[in-house]
PDB file of C-alpha atoms in Angstrom:
ATOM      1  CA  MET A 192       2.370  -8.060 -21.409  1.00  0.00           C
ATOM      2  CA  SER A 193       0.009  -5.213 -22.171  1.00  0.00           C
ATOM      3  CA  THR A 194      -1.257  -3.509 -19.040  1.00  0.00           C
ATOM      4  CA  SER A 195      -4.514  -2.675 -20.825  1.00  0.00           C
ATOM      5  CA  ARG A 196      -5.636  -6.324 -20.842  1.00  0.00           C
ATOM      6  CA  PHE A 197      -4.977  -7.142 -17.201  1.00  0.00           C
ATOM      7  CA  LYS A 198      -6.034  -5.519 -13.968  1.00  0.00           C
ATOM      8  CA  PRO A 199      -2.997  -4.220 -12.123  1.00  0.00           C
ATOM      9  CA  VAL A 200      -2.417  -5.472  -8.588  1.00  0.00           C
ATOM     10  CA  VAL A 201      -1.987  -2.885  -5.815  1.00  0.00           C
ATOM     11  CA  ALA A 202      -0.590  -4.354  -2.576  1.00  0.00           C
ATOM     12  CA  LEU A 203      -1.124  -2.495   0.713  1.00  0.00           C
ATOM     13  CA  VAL A 204       1.854  -3.061   2.995  1.00  0.00           C
ATOM     14  CA  GLY A 205       2.891  -1.707   6.379  1.00  0.00           C
ATOM     15  CA  ARG A 206       3.308  -2.539  10.020  1.00  0.00           C
ATOM     16  CA  ALA A 207       0.342  -3.414  12.235  1.00  0.00           C
ATOM     17  CA  ASN A 208      -2.409  -0.858  12.858  1.00  0.00           C
ATOM     18  CA  VAL A 209      -1.429   1.741  10.260  1.00  0.00           C
ATOM     19  CA  GLY A 210      -4.812   1.506   8.493  1.00  0.00           C
ATOM     20  CA  LYS A 211      -4.220  -0.969   5.659  1.00  0.00           C
ATOM     21  CA  SER A 212      -7.615  -2.651   6.065  1.00  0.00           C
ATOM     22  CA  THR A 213      -9.378   0.701   6.357  1.00  0.00           C
ATOM     23  CA  LEU A 214      -7.697   1.837   3.129  1.00  0.00           C
ATOM     24  CA  PHE A 215      -8.588  -1.492   1.490  1.00  0.00           C
ATOM     25  CA  ASN A 216     -12.259  -1.013   2.394  1.00  0.00           C
ATOM     26  CA  ARG A 217     -12.175   2.574   1.123  1.00  0.00           C
ATOM     27  CA  ILE A 218     -10.635   1.758  -2.280  1.00  0.00           C
ATOM     28  CA  THR A 219     -12.738  -1.359  -2.855  1.00  0.00           C
ATOM     29  CA  ARG A 220     -15.876   0.432  -1.631  1.00  0.00           C
ATOM     30  CA  SER A 221     -16.589  -2.502   0.635  1.00  0.00           C
ATOM     31  CA  ARG A 222     -16.437  -3.659   4.209  1.00  0.00           C
ATOM     32  CA  ALA A 223     -14.724  -6.886   3.242  1.00  0.00           C
ATOM     33  CA  ALA A 224     -11.673  -6.327   5.458  1.00  0.00           C
ATOM     34  CA  LEU A 225     -12.244  -6.449   9.200  1.00  0.00           C
ATOM     35  CA  VAL A 226     -11.014  -3.381  11.063  1.00  0.00           C
ATOM     36  CA  ALA A 227     -10.140  -3.214  14.781  1.00  0.00           C
ATOM     37  CA  ASP A 228      -7.855  -1.261  17.095  1.00  0.00           C
ATOM     38  CA  PHE A 229      -5.632  -4.226  17.888  1.00  0.00           C
ATOM     39  CA  ALA A 230      -2.791  -5.842  15.987  1.00  0.00           C
ATOM     40  CA  GLY A 231      -2.942  -9.176  14.225  1.00  0.00           C
ATOM     41  CA  LEU A 232      -6.523  -9.205  12.950  1.00  0.00           C
ATOM     42  CA  THR A 233      -5.465  -9.463   9.284  1.00  0.00           C
ATOM     43  CA  ARG A 234      -3.150 -12.444   8.831  1.00  0.00           C
ATOM     44  CA  ASP A 235      -3.526 -13.596   5.230  1.00  0.00           C
ATOM     45  CA  ARG A 236      -3.728 -11.709   1.968  1.00  0.00           C
ATOM     46  CA  HIS A 237      -7.211 -10.432   1.205  1.00  0.00           C
ATOM     47  CA  TYR A 238      -8.208  -9.478  -2.349  1.00  0.00           C
ATOM     48  CA  GLY A 239     -10.798  -7.035  -3.637  1.00  0.00           C
ATOM     49  CA  GLU A 240     -11.582  -5.033  -6.757  1.00  0.00           C
ATOM     50  CA  GLY A 241     -11.422  -1.290  -7.114  1.00  0.00           C
ATOM     51  CA  ARG A 242     -11.679   1.305  -9.845  1.00  0.00           C
ATOM     52  CA  ILE A 243     -10.314   4.805 -10.236  1.00  0.00           C
ATOM     53  CA  GLY A 244     -11.499   6.586 -13.360  1.00  0.00           C
ATOM     54  CA  ARG A 245     -11.095   4.213 -16.271  1.00  0.00           C
ATOM     55  CA  HIS A 246      -8.669   1.961 -14.412  1.00  0.00           C
ATOM     56  CA  PRO A 247      -9.970  -1.135 -12.629  1.00  0.00           C
ATOM     57  CA  PHE A 248      -7.463  -2.782 -10.298  1.00  0.00           C
ATOM     58  CA  ILE A 249      -7.078  -5.538  -7.742  1.00  0.00           C
ATOM     59  CA  ALA A 250      -6.246  -4.449  -4.191  1.00  0.00           C
ATOM     60  CA  VAL A 251      -4.451  -6.765  -1.770  1.00  0.00           C
ATOM     61  CA  ASP A 252      -4.765  -6.183   1.970  1.00  0.00           C
ATOM     62  CA  THR A 253      -1.969  -7.692   4.069  1.00  0.00           C
ATOM     63  CA  GLY A 254      -1.342  -8.260   7.753  1.00  0.00           C
ATOM     64  CA  GLY A 255       1.027  -6.264   9.915  1.00  0.00           C
ATOM     65  CA  PHE A 256       4.444  -6.779   8.366  1.00  0.00           C
ATOM     66  CA  GLU A 257       7.477  -7.684  10.437  1.00  0.00           C
ATOM     67  CA  PRO A 258      10.086  -8.670   7.838  1.00  0.00           C
ATOM     68  CA  VAL A 259      12.595  -9.801  10.483  1.00  0.00           C
ATOM     69  CA  ALA A 260      10.205 -12.289  12.149  1.00  0.00           C
ATOM     70  CA  LYS A 261      11.926 -15.679  12.345  1.00  0.00           C
ATOM     71  CA  ASP A 262       9.130 -18.078  13.269  1.00  0.00           C
ATOM     72  CA  GLY A 263       5.529 -18.551  14.302  1.00  0.00           C
ATOM     73  CA  ILE A 264       2.506 -16.626  13.102  1.00  0.00           C
ATOM     74  CA  LEU A 265       4.495 -13.418  12.546  1.00  0.00           C
ATOM     75  CA  ARG A 266       6.817 -15.244  10.122  1.00  0.00           C
ATOM     76  CA  GLU A 267       3.828 -16.689   8.245  1.00  0.00           C
ATOM     77  CA  MET A 268       2.239 -13.241   8.071  1.00  0.00           C
ATOM     78  CA  ALA A 269       5.530 -11.862   6.729  1.00  0.00           C
ATOM     79  CA  ARG A 270       5.573 -14.584   4.052  1.00  0.00           C
ATOM     80  CA  GLN A 271       2.036 -13.634   3.006  1.00  0.00           C
ATOM     81  CA  THR A 272       3.088  -9.999   2.696  1.00  0.00           C
ATOM     82  CA  GLU A 273       6.254 -10.899   0.782  1.00  0.00           C
ATOM     83  CA  GLN A 274       4.102 -12.891  -1.659  1.00  0.00           C
ATOM     84  CA  ALA A 275       1.759  -9.910  -2.097  1.00  0.00           C
ATOM     85  CA  ILE A 276       4.769  -7.681  -2.844  1.00  0.00           C
ATOM     86  CA  ALA A 277       6.098 -10.176  -5.389  1.00  0.00           C
ATOM     87  CA  GLU A 278       2.805 -10.378  -7.298  1.00  0.00           C
ATOM     88  CA  ALA A 279       2.040  -6.644  -7.169  1.00  0.00           C
ATOM     89  CA  ASP A 280       2.370  -4.155  -9.996  1.00  0.00           C
ATOM     90  CA  VAL A 281       2.651  -1.396  -7.399  1.00  0.00           C
ATOM     91  CA  VAL A 282       3.016  -1.405  -3.615  1.00  0.00           C
ATOM     92  CA  ILE A 283       1.480   1.211  -1.356  1.00  0.00           C
ATOM     93  CA  PHE A 284       3.586   1.375   1.795  1.00  0.00           C
ATOM     94  CA  LEU A 285       1.332   2.733   4.518  1.00  0.00           C
ATOM     95  CA  VAL A 286       2.806   4.417   7.590  1.00  0.00           C
ATOM     96  CA  ASP A 287       1.191   6.204  10.533  1.00  0.00           C
ATOM     97  CA  ALA A 288       1.583  10.011  10.752  1.00  0.00           C
ATOM     98  CA  ARG A 289       0.571  10.080  14.416  1.00  0.00           C
ATOM     99  CA  ALA A 290       3.011   7.366  15.525  1.00  0.00           C
ATOM    100  CA  GLY A 291       5.884   8.600  13.356  1.00  0.00           C
ATOM    101  CA  VAL A 292       8.674   6.547  11.807  1.00  0.00           C
ATOM    102  CA  ASN A 293       9.905   3.515  13.734  1.00  0.00           C
ATOM    103  CA  ALA A 294      12.404   0.679  13.253  1.00  0.00           C
ATOM    104  CA  HIS A 295       9.814  -1.570  11.549  1.00  0.00           C
ATOM    105  CA  ASP A 296       9.141   1.156   8.979  1.00  0.00           C
ATOM    106  CA  HIS A 297      12.855   1.296   8.179  1.00  0.00           C
ATOM    107  CA  GLU A 298      13.043  -2.511   7.825  1.00  0.00           C
ATOM    108  CA  ILE A 299      10.021  -2.561   5.515  1.00  0.00           C
ATOM    109  CA  ALA A 300      11.384   0.355   3.455  1.00  0.00           C
ATOM    110  CA  GLN A 301      14.699  -1.460   3.030  1.00  0.00           C
ATOM    111  CA  LEU A 302      12.937  -4.629   1.849  1.00  0.00           C
ATOM    112  CA  LEU A 303      10.773  -2.630  -0.572  1.00  0.00           C
ATOM    113  CA  ARG A 304      13.791  -0.834  -2.044  1.00  0.00           C
ATOM    114  CA  ARG A 305      15.479  -4.210  -2.630  1.00  0.00           C
ATOM    115  CA  SER A 306      12.303  -5.649  -4.198  1.00  0.00           C
ATOM    116  CA  GLY A 307      12.543  -3.451  -7.284  1.00  0.00           C
ATOM    117  CA  GLN A 308       8.779  -2.839  -7.176  1.00  0.00           C
ATOM    118  CA  ARG A 309       7.069   0.480  -7.771  1.00  0.00           C
ATOM    119  CA  VAL A 310       6.419   1.870  -4.290  1.00  0.00           C
ATOM    120  CA  ILE A 311       4.191   4.740  -3.226  1.00  0.00           C
ATOM    121  CA  LEU A 312       4.663   5.969   0.358  1.00  0.00           C
ATOM    122  CA  ALA A 313       1.346   6.916   1.989  1.00  0.00           C
ATOM    123  CA  VAL A 314       1.294   8.655   5.363  1.00  0.00           C
ATOM    124  CA  ASN A 315      -2.056   7.722   6.902  1.00  0.00           C
ATOM    125  CA  LYS A 316      -3.918   9.367   9.778  1.00  0.00           C
ATOM    126  CA  ALA A 317      -2.755  12.792   8.603  1.00  0.00           C
ATOM    127  CA  GLU A 318      -6.165  14.436   8.972  1.00  0.00           C
ATOM    128  CA  GLY A 319      -6.051  17.644  10.955  1.00  0.00           C
ATOM    129  CA  MET A 320      -2.246  17.778  10.857  1.00  0.00           C
ATOM    130  CA  ARG A 321      -0.048  20.307   9.116  1.00  0.00           C
ATOM    131  CA  HIS A 322       1.112  18.172   6.225  1.00  0.00           C
ATOM    132  CA  ALA A 323       4.636  19.540   5.953  1.00  0.00           C
ATOM    133  CA  ALA A 324       5.340  18.737   9.588  1.00  0.00           C
ATOM    134  CA  ALA A 325       3.586  15.359   9.463  1.00  0.00           C
ATOM    135  CA  LEU A 326       5.500  14.269   6.356  1.00  0.00           C
ATOM    136  CA  ALA A 327       9.003  15.578   7.070  1.00  0.00           C
ATOM    137  CA  GLU A 328      10.356  12.596   8.983  1.00  0.00           C
ATOM    138  CA  PHE A 329       9.055  10.069   6.429  1.00  0.00           C
ATOM    139  CA  HIS A 330      11.509  11.331   3.800  1.00  0.00           C
ATOM    140  CA  GLU A 331      14.201   9.416   5.691  1.00  0.00           C
ATOM    141  CA  LEU A 332      12.668   6.139   4.456  1.00  0.00           C
ATOM    142  CA  GLY A 333      14.093   6.910   0.998  1.00  0.00           C
ATOM    143  CA  LEU A 334      10.963   6.013  -0.959  1.00  0.00           C
ATOM    144  CA  GLY A 335      10.168   9.294  -2.649  1.00  0.00           C
ATOM    145  CA  GLU A 336       7.625  11.931  -1.782  1.00  0.00           C
ATOM    146  CA  PRO A 337       5.348  10.884   1.101  1.00  0.00           C
ATOM    147  CA  ARG A 338       1.642  11.386   0.355  1.00  0.00           C
ATOM    148  CA  PRO A 339      -0.621  12.431   3.239  1.00  0.00           C
ATOM    149  CA  ILE A 340      -3.944  10.596   3.422  1.00  0.00           C
ATOM    150  CA  SER A 341      -6.729   9.704   5.780  1.00  0.00           C
ATOM    151  CA  ALA A 342      -8.051   6.254   4.939  1.00  0.00           C
ATOM    152  CA  SER A 343     -10.914   6.639   7.411  1.00  0.00           C
ATOM    153  CA  HIS A 344     -12.029  10.047   6.073  1.00  0.00           C
ATOM    154  CA  GLY A 345     -11.006   9.531   2.434  1.00  0.00           C
ATOM    155  CA  ASP A 346      -8.691  12.555   2.317  1.00  0.00           C
ATOM    156  CA  GLY A 347      -6.085  12.140  -0.433  1.00  0.00           C
ATOM    157  CA  VAL A 348      -7.096   8.560  -1.255  1.00  0.00           C
ATOM    158  CA  VAL A 349      -8.212   9.179  -4.848  1.00  0.00           C
ATOM    159  CA  ASP A 350      -4.996  11.075  -5.605  1.00  0.00           C
ATOM    160  CA  LEU A 351      -2.974   8.286  -3.992  1.00  0.00           C
ATOM    161  CA  ILE A 352      -4.529   5.580  -6.158  1.00  0.00           C
ATOM    162  CA  GLU A 353      -4.267   7.746  -9.276  1.00  0.00           C
ATOM    163  CA  ASP A 354      -0.544   8.198  -8.537  1.00  0.00           C
ATOM    164  CA  ALA A 355      -0.133   4.477  -7.873  1.00  0.00           C
ATOM    165  CA  LEU A 356      -1.743   3.633 -11.225  1.00  0.00           C
ATOM    166  CA  SER A 357      -0.110   6.428 -13.236  1.00  0.00           C
ATOM    167  CA  PHE A 358       2.196   3.866 -14.848  1.00  0.00           C
ATOM    168  CA  LEU A 359      -0.874   2.618 -16.765  1.00  0.00           C
ATOM    169  CA  ASP A 360      -1.271   5.981 -18.488  1.00  0.00           C
ATOM    170  CA  GLU A 361       2.437   5.950 -19.324  1.00  0.00           C
ATOM    171  CA  ALA A 362       2.071   2.447 -20.801  1.00  0.00           C
ATOM    172  CA  ASP A 363      -0.973   3.578 -22.825  1.00  0.00           C
ATOM    173  CA  ASP A 364       1.073   6.509 -24.182  1.00  0.00           C
ATOM    174  CA  ASP A 365       3.910   4.120 -25.097  1.00  0.00           C
ATOM    175  CA  ASP A 366       1.433   1.792 -26.868  1.00  0.00           C
ATOM    176  CA  LEU A 367       0.051   4.723 -28.885  1.00  0.00           C
ATOM    177  CA  ALA A 368       3.540   5.899 -29.807  1.00  0.00           C
ATOM    178  CA  ALA A 369       4.399   2.434 -31.127  1.00  0.00           C
ATOM    179  CA  VAL A 370       1.425   2.436 -33.552  1.00  0.00           C
TER     180      VAL A 370
END
């Protein structure tokens, strides 16, 4: 499959209230995802289109992810997120700089490592914080270099999406080398 003919899918994954819907709205330049200060507003996958430079992509907003949920609405929300991960070309795992790392973050990180997907770790709500201090604890998730962003202010978002889609440039270089 040539990545130049299809729009890559970027799934936004993380626990409740880390800013996934805010990031979705920012990168799709829309207000399609509802945003509120309480958990559980987003329950299903929500799709939108974005573009960074010459790369269009499909963004997928997901609900708060609790991979260990056994039943009820939380289990159904987890299934929706697992489906988004499975269909994604790259997953942006969003965590909250102000809340710090918690047990759910570790569970999600473990699932993402097992998934074999490309994963970019984004530390949201990092505006006004010293980045080194805000990012230090997120290294323990074992998902590479954490990237500080502010979905609500836009800080670091363009760089984040460019990093997430960098595999497209690598594929274009490989295609050119094969000619």
